[in-house]
Short mmCIF file of C-alpha atoms in Angstrom, two decimals:
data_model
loop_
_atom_site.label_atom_id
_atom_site.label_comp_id
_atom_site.label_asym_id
_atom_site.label_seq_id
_atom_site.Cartn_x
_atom_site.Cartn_y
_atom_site.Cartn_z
CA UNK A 15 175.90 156.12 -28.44
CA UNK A 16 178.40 155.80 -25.65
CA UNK A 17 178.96 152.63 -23.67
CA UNK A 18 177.42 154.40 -20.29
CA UNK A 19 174.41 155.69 -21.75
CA UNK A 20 172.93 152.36 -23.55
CA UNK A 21 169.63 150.83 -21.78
CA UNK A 22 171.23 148.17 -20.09
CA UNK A 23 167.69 146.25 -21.45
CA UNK A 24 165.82 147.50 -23.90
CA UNK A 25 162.42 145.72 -23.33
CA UNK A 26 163.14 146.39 -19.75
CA UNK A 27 163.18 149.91 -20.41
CA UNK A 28 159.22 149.99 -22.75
CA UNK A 29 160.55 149.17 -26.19
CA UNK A 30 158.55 145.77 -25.69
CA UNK A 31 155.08 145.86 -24.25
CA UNK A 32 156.41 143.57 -20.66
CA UNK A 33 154.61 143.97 -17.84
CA UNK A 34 156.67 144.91 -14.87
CA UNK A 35 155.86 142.42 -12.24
CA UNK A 36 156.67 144.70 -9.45
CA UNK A 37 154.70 147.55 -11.23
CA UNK A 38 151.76 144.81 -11.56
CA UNK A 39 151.69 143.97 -8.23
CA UNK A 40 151.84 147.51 -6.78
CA UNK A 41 149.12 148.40 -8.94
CA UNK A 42 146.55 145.41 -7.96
CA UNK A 43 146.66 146.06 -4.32
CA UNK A 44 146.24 149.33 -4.54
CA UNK A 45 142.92 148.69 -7.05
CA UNK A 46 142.18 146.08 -4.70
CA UNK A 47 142.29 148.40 -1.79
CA UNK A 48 140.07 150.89 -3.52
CA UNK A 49 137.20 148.21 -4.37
CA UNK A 50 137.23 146.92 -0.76
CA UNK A 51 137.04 150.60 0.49
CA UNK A 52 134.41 151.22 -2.02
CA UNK A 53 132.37 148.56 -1.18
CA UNK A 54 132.61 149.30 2.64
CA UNK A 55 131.32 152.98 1.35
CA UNK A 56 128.21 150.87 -0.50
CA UNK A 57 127.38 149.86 3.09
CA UNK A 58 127.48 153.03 5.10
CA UNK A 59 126.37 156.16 2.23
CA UNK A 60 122.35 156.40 2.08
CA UNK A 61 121.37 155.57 -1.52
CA UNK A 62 119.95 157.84 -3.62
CA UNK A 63 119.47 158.56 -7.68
CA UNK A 64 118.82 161.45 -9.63
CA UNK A 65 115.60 160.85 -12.00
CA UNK A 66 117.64 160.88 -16.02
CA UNK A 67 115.74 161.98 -19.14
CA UNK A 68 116.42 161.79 -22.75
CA UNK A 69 117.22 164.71 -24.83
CA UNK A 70 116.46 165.67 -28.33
CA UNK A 71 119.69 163.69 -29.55
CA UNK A 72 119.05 160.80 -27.55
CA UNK A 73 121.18 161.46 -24.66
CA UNK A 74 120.93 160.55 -21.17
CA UNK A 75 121.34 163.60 -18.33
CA UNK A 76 119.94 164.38 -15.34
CA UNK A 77 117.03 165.50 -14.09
CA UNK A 78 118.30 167.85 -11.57
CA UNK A 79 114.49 168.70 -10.44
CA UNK A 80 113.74 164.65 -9.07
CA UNK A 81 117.02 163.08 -6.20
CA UNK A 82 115.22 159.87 -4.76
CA UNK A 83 116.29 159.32 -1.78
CA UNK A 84 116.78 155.88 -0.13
CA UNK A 85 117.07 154.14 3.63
CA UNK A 86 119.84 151.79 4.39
CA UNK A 87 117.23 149.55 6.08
CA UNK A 88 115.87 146.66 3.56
CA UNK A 89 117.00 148.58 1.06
CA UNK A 90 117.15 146.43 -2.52
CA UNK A 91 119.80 148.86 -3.71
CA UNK A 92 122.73 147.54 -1.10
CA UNK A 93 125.02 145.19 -3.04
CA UNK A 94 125.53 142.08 -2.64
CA UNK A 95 128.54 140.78 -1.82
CA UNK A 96 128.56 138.27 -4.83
CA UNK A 97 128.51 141.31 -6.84
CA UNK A 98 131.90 142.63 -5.32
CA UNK A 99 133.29 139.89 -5.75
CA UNK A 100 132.51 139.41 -9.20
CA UNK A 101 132.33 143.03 -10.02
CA UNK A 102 135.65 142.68 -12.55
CA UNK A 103 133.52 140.70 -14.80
CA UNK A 104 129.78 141.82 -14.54
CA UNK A 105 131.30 145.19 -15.72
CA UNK A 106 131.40 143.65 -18.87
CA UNK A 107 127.51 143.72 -18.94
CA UNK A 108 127.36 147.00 -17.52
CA UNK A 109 125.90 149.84 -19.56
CA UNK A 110 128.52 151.88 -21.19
CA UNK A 111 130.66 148.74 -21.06
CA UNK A 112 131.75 149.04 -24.86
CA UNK A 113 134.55 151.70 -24.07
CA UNK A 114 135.78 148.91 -21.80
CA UNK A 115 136.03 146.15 -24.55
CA UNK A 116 137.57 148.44 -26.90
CA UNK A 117 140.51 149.33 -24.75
CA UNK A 118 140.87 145.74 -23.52
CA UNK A 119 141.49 145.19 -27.69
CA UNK A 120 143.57 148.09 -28.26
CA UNK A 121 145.83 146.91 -25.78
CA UNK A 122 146.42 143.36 -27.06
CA UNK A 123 146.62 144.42 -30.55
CA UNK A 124 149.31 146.76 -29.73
CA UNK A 125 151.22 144.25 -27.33
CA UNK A 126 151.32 141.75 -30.29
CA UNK A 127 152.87 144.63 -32.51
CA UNK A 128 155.54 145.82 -30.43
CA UNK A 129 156.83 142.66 -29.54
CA UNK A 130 157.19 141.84 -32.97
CA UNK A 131 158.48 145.24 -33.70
CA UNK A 132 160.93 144.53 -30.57
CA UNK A 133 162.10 140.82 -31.46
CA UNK A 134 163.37 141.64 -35.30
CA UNK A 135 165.71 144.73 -33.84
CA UNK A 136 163.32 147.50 -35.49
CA UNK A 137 162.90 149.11 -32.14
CA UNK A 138 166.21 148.79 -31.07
CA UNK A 139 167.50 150.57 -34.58
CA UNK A 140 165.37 153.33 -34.28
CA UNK A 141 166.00 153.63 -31.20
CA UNK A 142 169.79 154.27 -32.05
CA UNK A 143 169.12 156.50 -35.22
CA UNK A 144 166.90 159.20 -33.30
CA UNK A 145 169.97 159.38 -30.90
CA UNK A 146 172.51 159.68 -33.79
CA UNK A 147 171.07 162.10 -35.34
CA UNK A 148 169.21 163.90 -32.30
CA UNK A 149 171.34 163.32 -29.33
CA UNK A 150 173.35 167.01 -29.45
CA UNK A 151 169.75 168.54 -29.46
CA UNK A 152 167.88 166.14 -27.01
CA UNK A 153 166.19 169.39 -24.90
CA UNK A 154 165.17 170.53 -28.02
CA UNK A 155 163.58 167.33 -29.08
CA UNK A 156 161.94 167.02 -25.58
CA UNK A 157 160.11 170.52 -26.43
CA UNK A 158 158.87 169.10 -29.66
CA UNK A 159 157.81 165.93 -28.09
CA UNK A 160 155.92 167.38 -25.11
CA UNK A 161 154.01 169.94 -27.31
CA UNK A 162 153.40 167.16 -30.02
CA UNK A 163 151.91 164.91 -26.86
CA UNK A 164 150.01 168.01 -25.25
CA UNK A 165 148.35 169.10 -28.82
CA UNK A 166 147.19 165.51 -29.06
CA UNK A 167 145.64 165.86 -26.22
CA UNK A 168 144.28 169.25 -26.63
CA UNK A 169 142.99 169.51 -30.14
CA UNK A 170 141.92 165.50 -30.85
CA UNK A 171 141.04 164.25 -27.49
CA UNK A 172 144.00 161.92 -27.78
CA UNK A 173 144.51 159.96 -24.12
CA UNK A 174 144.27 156.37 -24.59
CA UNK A 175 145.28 156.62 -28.22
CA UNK A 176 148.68 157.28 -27.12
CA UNK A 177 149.45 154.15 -25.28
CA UNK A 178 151.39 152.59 -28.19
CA UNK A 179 154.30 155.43 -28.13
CA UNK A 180 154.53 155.52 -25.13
CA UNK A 181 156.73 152.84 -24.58
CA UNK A 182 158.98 154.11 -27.75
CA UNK A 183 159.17 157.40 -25.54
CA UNK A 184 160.32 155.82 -22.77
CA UNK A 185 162.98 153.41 -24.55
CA UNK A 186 164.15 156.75 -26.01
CA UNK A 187 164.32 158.66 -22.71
CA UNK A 188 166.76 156.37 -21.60
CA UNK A 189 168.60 156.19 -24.44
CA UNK A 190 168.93 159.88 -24.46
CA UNK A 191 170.55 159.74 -21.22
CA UNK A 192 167.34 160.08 -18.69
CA UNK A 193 165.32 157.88 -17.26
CA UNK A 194 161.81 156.12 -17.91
CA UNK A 195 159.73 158.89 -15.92
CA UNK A 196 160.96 161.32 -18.07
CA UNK A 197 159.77 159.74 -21.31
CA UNK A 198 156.48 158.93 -19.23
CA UNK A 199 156.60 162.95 -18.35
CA UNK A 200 156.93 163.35 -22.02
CA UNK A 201 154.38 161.14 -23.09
CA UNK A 202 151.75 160.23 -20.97
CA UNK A 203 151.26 163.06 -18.50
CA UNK A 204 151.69 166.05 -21.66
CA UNK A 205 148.89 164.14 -23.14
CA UNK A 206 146.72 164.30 -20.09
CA UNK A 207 147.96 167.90 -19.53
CA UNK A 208 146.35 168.95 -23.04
CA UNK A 209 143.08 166.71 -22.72
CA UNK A 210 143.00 168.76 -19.76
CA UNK A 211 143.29 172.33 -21.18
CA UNK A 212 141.11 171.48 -24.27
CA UNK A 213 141.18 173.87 -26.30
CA UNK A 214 139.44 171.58 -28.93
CA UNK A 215 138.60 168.55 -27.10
CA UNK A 216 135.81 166.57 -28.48
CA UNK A 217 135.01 164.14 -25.61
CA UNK A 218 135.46 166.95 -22.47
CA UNK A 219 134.68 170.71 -24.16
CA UNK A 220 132.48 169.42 -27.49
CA UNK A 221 130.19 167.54 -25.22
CA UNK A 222 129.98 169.89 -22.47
CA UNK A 223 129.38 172.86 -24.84
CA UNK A 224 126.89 170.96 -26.12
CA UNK A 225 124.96 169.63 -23.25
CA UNK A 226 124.92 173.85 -21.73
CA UNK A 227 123.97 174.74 -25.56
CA UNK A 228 126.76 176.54 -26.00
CA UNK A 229 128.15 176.52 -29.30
CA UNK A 230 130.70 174.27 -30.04
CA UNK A 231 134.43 175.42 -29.20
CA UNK A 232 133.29 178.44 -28.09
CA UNK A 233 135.15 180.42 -25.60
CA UNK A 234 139.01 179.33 -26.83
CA UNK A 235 141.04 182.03 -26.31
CA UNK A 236 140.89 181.40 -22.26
CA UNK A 237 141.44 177.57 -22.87
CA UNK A 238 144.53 178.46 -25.51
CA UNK A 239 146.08 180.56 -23.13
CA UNK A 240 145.73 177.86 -20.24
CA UNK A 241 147.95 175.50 -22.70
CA UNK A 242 150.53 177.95 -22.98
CA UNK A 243 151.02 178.43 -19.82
CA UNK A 244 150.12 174.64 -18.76
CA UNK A 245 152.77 173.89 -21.70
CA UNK A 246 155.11 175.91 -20.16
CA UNK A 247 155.21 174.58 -16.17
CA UNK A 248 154.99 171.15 -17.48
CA UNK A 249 158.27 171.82 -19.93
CA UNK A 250 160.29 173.47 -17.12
CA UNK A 251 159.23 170.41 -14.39
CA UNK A 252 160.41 167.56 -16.58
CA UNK A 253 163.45 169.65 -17.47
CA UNK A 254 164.34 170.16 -14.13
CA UNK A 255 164.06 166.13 -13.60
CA UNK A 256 165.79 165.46 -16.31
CA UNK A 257 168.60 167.50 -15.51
CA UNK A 258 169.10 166.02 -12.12
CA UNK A 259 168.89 162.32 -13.58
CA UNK A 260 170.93 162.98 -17.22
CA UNK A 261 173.73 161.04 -17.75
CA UNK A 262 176.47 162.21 -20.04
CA UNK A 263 175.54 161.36 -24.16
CA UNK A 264 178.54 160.87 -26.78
CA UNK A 265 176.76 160.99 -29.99
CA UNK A 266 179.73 161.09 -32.39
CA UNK A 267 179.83 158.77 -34.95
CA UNK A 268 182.96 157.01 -34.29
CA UNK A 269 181.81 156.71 -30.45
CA UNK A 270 178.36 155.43 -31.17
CA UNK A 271 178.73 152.47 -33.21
CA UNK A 272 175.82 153.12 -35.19
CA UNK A 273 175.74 151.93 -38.96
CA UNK A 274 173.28 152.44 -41.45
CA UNK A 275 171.28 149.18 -42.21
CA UNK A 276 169.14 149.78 -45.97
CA UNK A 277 166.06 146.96 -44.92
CA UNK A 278 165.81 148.62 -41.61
CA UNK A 279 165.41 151.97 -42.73
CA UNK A 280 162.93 151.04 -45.47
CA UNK A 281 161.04 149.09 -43.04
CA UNK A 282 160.78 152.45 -40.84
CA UNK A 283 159.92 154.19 -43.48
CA UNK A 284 156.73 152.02 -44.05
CA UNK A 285 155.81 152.30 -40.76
CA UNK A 286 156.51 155.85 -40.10
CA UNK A 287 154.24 156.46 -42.98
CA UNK A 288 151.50 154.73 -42.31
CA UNK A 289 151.50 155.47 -38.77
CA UNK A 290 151.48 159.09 -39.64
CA UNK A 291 148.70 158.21 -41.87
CA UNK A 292 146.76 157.09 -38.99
CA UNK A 293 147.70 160.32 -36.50
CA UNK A 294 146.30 162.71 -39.70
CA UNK A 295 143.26 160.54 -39.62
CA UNK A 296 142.87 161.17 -35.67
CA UNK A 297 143.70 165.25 -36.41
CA UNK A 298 140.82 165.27 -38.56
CA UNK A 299 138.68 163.89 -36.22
CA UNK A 300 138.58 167.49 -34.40
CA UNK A 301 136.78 168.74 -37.93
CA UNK A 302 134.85 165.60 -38.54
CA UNK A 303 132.49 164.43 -36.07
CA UNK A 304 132.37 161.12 -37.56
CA UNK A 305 135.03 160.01 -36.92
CA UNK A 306 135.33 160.40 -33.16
CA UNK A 307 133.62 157.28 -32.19
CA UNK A 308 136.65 155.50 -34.34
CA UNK A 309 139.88 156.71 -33.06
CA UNK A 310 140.60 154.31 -31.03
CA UNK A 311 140.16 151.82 -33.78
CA UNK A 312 141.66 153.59 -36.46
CA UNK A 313 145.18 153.94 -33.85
CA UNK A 314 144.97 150.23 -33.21
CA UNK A 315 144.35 149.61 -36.83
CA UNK A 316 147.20 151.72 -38.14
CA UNK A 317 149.16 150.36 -35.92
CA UNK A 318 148.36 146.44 -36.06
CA UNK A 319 148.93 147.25 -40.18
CA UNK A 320 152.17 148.87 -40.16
CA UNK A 321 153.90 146.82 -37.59
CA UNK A 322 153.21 143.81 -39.29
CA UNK A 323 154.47 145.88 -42.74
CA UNK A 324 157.56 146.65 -41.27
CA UNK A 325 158.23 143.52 -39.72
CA UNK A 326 158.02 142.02 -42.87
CA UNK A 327 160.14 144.48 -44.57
CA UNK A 328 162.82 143.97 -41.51
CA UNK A 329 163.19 140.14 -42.97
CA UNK A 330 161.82 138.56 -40.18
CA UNK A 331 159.80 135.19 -41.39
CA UNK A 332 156.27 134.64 -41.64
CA UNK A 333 156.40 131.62 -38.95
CA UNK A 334 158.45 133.92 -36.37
CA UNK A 335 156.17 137.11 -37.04
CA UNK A 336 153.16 135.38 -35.89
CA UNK A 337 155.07 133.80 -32.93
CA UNK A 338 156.03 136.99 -31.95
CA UNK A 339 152.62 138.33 -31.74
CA UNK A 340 150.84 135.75 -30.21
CA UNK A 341 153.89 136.12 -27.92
CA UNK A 342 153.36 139.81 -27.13
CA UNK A 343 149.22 139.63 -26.87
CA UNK A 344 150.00 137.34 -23.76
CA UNK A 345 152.40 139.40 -21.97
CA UNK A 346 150.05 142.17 -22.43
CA UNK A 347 147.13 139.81 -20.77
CA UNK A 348 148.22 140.73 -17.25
CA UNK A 349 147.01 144.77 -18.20
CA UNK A 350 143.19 143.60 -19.10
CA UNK A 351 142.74 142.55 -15.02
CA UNK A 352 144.05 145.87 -14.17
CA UNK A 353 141.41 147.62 -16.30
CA UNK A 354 138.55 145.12 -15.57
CA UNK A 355 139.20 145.80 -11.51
CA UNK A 356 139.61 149.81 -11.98
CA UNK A 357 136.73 149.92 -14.25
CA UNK A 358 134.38 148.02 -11.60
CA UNK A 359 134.65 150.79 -9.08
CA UNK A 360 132.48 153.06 -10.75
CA UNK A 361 130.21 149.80 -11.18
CA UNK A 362 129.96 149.11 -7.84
CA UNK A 363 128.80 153.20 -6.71
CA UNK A 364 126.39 152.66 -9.69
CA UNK A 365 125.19 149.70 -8.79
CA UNK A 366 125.06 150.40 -4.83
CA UNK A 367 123.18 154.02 -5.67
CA UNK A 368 125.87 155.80 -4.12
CA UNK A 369 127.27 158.01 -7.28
CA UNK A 370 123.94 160.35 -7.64
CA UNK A 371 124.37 160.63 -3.46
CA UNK A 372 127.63 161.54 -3.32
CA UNK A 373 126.61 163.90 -6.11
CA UNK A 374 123.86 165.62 -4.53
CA UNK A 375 125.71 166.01 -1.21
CA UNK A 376 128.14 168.27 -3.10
CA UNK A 377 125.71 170.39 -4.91
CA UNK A 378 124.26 171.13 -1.18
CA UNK A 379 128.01 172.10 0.06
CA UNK A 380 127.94 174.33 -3.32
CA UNK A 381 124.99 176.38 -2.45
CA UNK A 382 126.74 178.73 0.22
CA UNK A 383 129.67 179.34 -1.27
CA UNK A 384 130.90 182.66 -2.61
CA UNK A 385 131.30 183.00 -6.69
CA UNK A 386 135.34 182.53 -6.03
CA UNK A 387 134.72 179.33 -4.24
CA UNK A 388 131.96 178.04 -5.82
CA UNK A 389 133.92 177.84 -9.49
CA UNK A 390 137.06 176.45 -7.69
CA UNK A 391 134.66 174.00 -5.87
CA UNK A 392 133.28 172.75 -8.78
CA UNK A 393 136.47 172.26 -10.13
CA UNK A 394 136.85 169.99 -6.84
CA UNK A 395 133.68 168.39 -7.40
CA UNK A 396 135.49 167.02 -11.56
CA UNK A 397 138.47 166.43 -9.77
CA UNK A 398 136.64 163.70 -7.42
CA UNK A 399 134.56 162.56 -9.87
CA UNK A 400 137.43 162.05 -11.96
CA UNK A 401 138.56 159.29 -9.45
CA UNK A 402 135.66 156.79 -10.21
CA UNK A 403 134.56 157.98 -13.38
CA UNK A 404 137.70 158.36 -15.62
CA UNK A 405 135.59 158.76 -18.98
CA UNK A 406 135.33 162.28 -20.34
CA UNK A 407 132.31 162.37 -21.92
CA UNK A 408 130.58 159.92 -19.28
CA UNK A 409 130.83 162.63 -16.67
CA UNK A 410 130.21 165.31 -18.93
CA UNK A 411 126.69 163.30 -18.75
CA UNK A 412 126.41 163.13 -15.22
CA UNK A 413 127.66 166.83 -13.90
CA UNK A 414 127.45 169.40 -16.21
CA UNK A 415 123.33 169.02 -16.24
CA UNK A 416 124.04 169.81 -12.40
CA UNK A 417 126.59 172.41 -12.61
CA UNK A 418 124.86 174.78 -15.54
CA UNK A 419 122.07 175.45 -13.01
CA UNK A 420 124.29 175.59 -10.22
CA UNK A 421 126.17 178.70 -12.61
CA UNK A 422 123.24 180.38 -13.12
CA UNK A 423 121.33 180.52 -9.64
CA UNK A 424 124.58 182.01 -8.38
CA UNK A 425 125.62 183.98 -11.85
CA UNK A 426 128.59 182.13 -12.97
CA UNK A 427 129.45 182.19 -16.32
CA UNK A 428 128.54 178.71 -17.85
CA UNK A 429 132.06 178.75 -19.87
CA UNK A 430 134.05 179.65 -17.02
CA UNK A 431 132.20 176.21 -15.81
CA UNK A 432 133.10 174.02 -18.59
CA UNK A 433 136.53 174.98 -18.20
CA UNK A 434 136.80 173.74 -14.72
CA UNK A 435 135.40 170.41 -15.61
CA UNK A 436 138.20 170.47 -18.26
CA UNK A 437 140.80 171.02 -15.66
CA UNK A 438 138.92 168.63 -13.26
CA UNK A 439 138.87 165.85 -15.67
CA UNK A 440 141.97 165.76 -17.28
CA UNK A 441 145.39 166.34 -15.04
CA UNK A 442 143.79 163.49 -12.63
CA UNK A 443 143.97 161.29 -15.10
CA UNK A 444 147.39 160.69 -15.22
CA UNK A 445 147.47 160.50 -11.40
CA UNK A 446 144.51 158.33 -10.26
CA UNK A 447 145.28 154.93 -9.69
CA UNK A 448 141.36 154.18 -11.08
CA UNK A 449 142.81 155.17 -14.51
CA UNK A 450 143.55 151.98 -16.77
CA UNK A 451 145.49 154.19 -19.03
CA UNK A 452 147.94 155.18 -16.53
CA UNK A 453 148.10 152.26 -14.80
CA UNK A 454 149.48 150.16 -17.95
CA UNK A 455 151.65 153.30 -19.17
CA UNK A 456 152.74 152.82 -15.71
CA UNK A 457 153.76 148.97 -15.92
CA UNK A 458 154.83 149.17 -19.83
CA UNK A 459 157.64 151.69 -18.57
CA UNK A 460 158.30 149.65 -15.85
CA UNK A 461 157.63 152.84 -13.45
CA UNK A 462 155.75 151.32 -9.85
CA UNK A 463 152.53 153.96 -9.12
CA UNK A 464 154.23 154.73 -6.09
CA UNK A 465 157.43 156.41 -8.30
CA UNK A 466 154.82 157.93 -10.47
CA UNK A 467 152.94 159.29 -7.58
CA UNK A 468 156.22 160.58 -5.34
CA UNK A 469 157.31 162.63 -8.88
CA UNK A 470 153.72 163.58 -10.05
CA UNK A 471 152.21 164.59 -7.08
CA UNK A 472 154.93 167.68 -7.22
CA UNK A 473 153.93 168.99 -10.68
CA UNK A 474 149.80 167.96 -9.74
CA UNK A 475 150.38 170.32 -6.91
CA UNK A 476 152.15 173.40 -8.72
CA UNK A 477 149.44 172.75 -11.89
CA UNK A 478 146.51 173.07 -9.58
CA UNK A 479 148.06 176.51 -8.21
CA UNK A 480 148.16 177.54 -11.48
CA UNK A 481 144.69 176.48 -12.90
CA UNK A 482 142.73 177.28 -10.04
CA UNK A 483 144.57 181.02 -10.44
CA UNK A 484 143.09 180.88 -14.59
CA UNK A 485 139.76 180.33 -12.94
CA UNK A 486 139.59 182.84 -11.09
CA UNK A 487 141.23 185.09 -13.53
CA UNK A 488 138.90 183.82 -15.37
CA UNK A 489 135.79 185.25 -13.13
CA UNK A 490 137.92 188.78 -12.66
CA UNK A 491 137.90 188.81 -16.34
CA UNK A 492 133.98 188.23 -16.89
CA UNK A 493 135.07 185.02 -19.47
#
């Protein structure tokens, strides 16, 4: 590697899990400014809830038949300002609250890892290798790694799961010469790109299918071509980025300094195998249901085993390996307020009876729209949704019992439907400040929300162009 193009710090740059300061701070006051103004909104919006059954495999949905209304006068529902307050914390005790916990626990396991895998010069080698030998091809190897990312995404459902590489991507965008957006672009935002397009997501398309009884997976080819082309904007926008922000790469051997070190490259070979132990485990996920509840734990798992392997194998000591850990679970504390004050958003519209309101105010809207409008307005009514409700599958609960009989008092295709609550759920993610896995991606890269926003918005703008043209495509085509 050339003298110009090393990171100038490489835990700066997301080879260890620090949170930016700047990046943290950015990100609270915005989350802050989003509880206030949802609280404001608990206030002002009527309250109302949609009656919820069960269904034959125990599921909660909606009853779109019974919408209680309620008055803002006396009314029990209004919360209480204690409960703002608090509302980071009695999330915890909310229902649904377990997805919370896990991610809280993924998140320190993996901090502890890294740092480890940071402090005995693991990263840092690896770091240097994939340049060596991958530095005269580095477009090339952004392809791969944006279509590895995206398929994640797509075919496993991968979002969260990715967390822990994406602070390797980022160390090695800027060791390739770009910057840490691009190895966010590359990471983070392909994954959300392919949750998005689903082809065989099981928390967005397997629920959704299953909730309008459609059989599972159904439908693809519309959703595979939608990655293609999804695969294909997103490829030429970080390209473009990455061209303007490049900096020149020597990768000669003489020039680069790099020598071959036996114990490191055994210890990467432990953990590259048992991490990649752990990704075939999440790939066959998409074929076996069981094991869809577990990903999350099987990632954090995997990756809690091999990085303490490899440390090891690096020569690092037993006292300093658990020093390091401990170390990196505590700079990693700073992320779990983040999620706890996101997450209580939704809370507070449950808990305030303003959710199933804003809800049923849409459907209304829906009703006079022409079939062209209605399916893009539905895709609308995901993409809002997405803002307080970032959980796949959650909202798959809560809309798609309203939006199959929407489709079929107005004759929409009920697939056609499920693909706009795809598109609606997924790109967002990686844009809403309400997400808690964008908003650590964001601070483990060291990238401030209002970067991420000023280069996202671009691409959020072009992709919803292009989706909203596969919908109605889509509804010329009779999908």
């Amino acid at each position: 590697m050339s003298k110009n193009t090393e990171p100038k710090d490489p835990s700066a740059q997301g080879s260890a899990l620090n949170i930016s300061k700047r990046s943290f701070i950015i990100a609270i006051a915005i989350i802050f400014a989003l509880m206030v103004m949802t609280y404001i909104l608990t206030l002002v919006v009527p309250g109302g809830e949609y009656a919820r059954t069960i269904d034959a495999n125990g599921n909660t949905i909606i009853d779109t038949a019974g919408m209680r209304k309620k008055g803002r006068i006396d009314d029990k529902s209004i919360l209480p300002f204690w409960k703002w307050l608090l509302s980071p914390f009695l999330v915890l005790g909310a229902e649904g609250n377990g997805t919370v916990i896990a991610v809280m626990v993924f998140l320190l396991v993996i901090g502890g890892v890294f740092n480890s895998l940071n402090c005995c010069g693991l990263m840092q080698y690896m770091l240097v290798k994939i340049v060596y030998r991958f530095g005269h091809v580095r477009y090339t190897l952004m392809a791969v790694l944006t279509v590895f990312f995206m398929a994640m995404g797509s075919l496993v459902g991968s979002f969260e799961e990715v967390i822990p590489m994406v602070p390797i991507v980022v160390a090695l965008s800027v060791s390739l010469g770009w910057d840490a957006v691009t190895g966010l672009a590359m990471s983070l935002l392909a994954a959300g790109c392919g949750f998005a397009a689903g082809v065989a997501n099981p928390f967005t398309i397997g629920v959704a299918q299953g909730l309008a009884g459609l059989p599972t997976f159904s439908g693809m080819w519309l959703r595979f071509v939608s990655f293609l082309l999804i695969y294909g904007l997103l490829l030429l926008f970080i390209r473009f980025h990455a061209k303007k922000t490049e900096k020149p790469l020597q990768v000669a051997k003489e020039e680069s300094g790099f020598e071959k070190n036996p114990r490191m490259d055994k210890a990467l070979l432990y953990f590259a195998c048992i991490l990649g132990t752990g990704i075939l485990l999440v790939l066959c996920s998409s074929f076996l249901p069981f094991l869809q509840a577990y990903t999350m734990i099987i990632v954090a798992l995997v990756f809690l085993i091999g990085g303490l392997v490899a440390v090891s194998k690096s020569g690092m000591e037993k006292k300093k390996r658990w020093e390091t850990f401990v170390s990196g679970v505590v700079s990693i504390l700073p992320s779990i307020l983040m999620i706890l004050m996101a997450s209580s958003i939704k809370y507070m519209m449950v808990e305030g009876k303003i959710l199933d309101t804003t809800l049923h105010g849409a459907v209304q809207v829906a009703s006079g729209l022409p079939k062209g409008g209605l399916i893009l307005f539905i895709y609308l009514i995901c993409l809002v949704m997405n803002f307080f409700i970032p959980s796949g599958s959650a909202k798959a609960f809560l809309l798609i019992p309203l939006i199959v009989p929407l489709a079929q008092i107005f004759g929409l295709s009920t697939q056609l439907c499920i693909v706009a609550f795809a598109f609606g759920d997924g790109f967002s993610n990686v844009f809403y400040p309400t997400n808690p896995a964008l908003l650590i991606s964001l601070s483990l890269g060291g990238v401030n929300y209002g970067e991420w926003a000023k280069y996202s918005s671009k691409f959020q703008g072009l992709n919803l162009i292009l989706t909203s043209g596969i919908l109605l495509l889509g509804l010329v085509l009779g999908y």
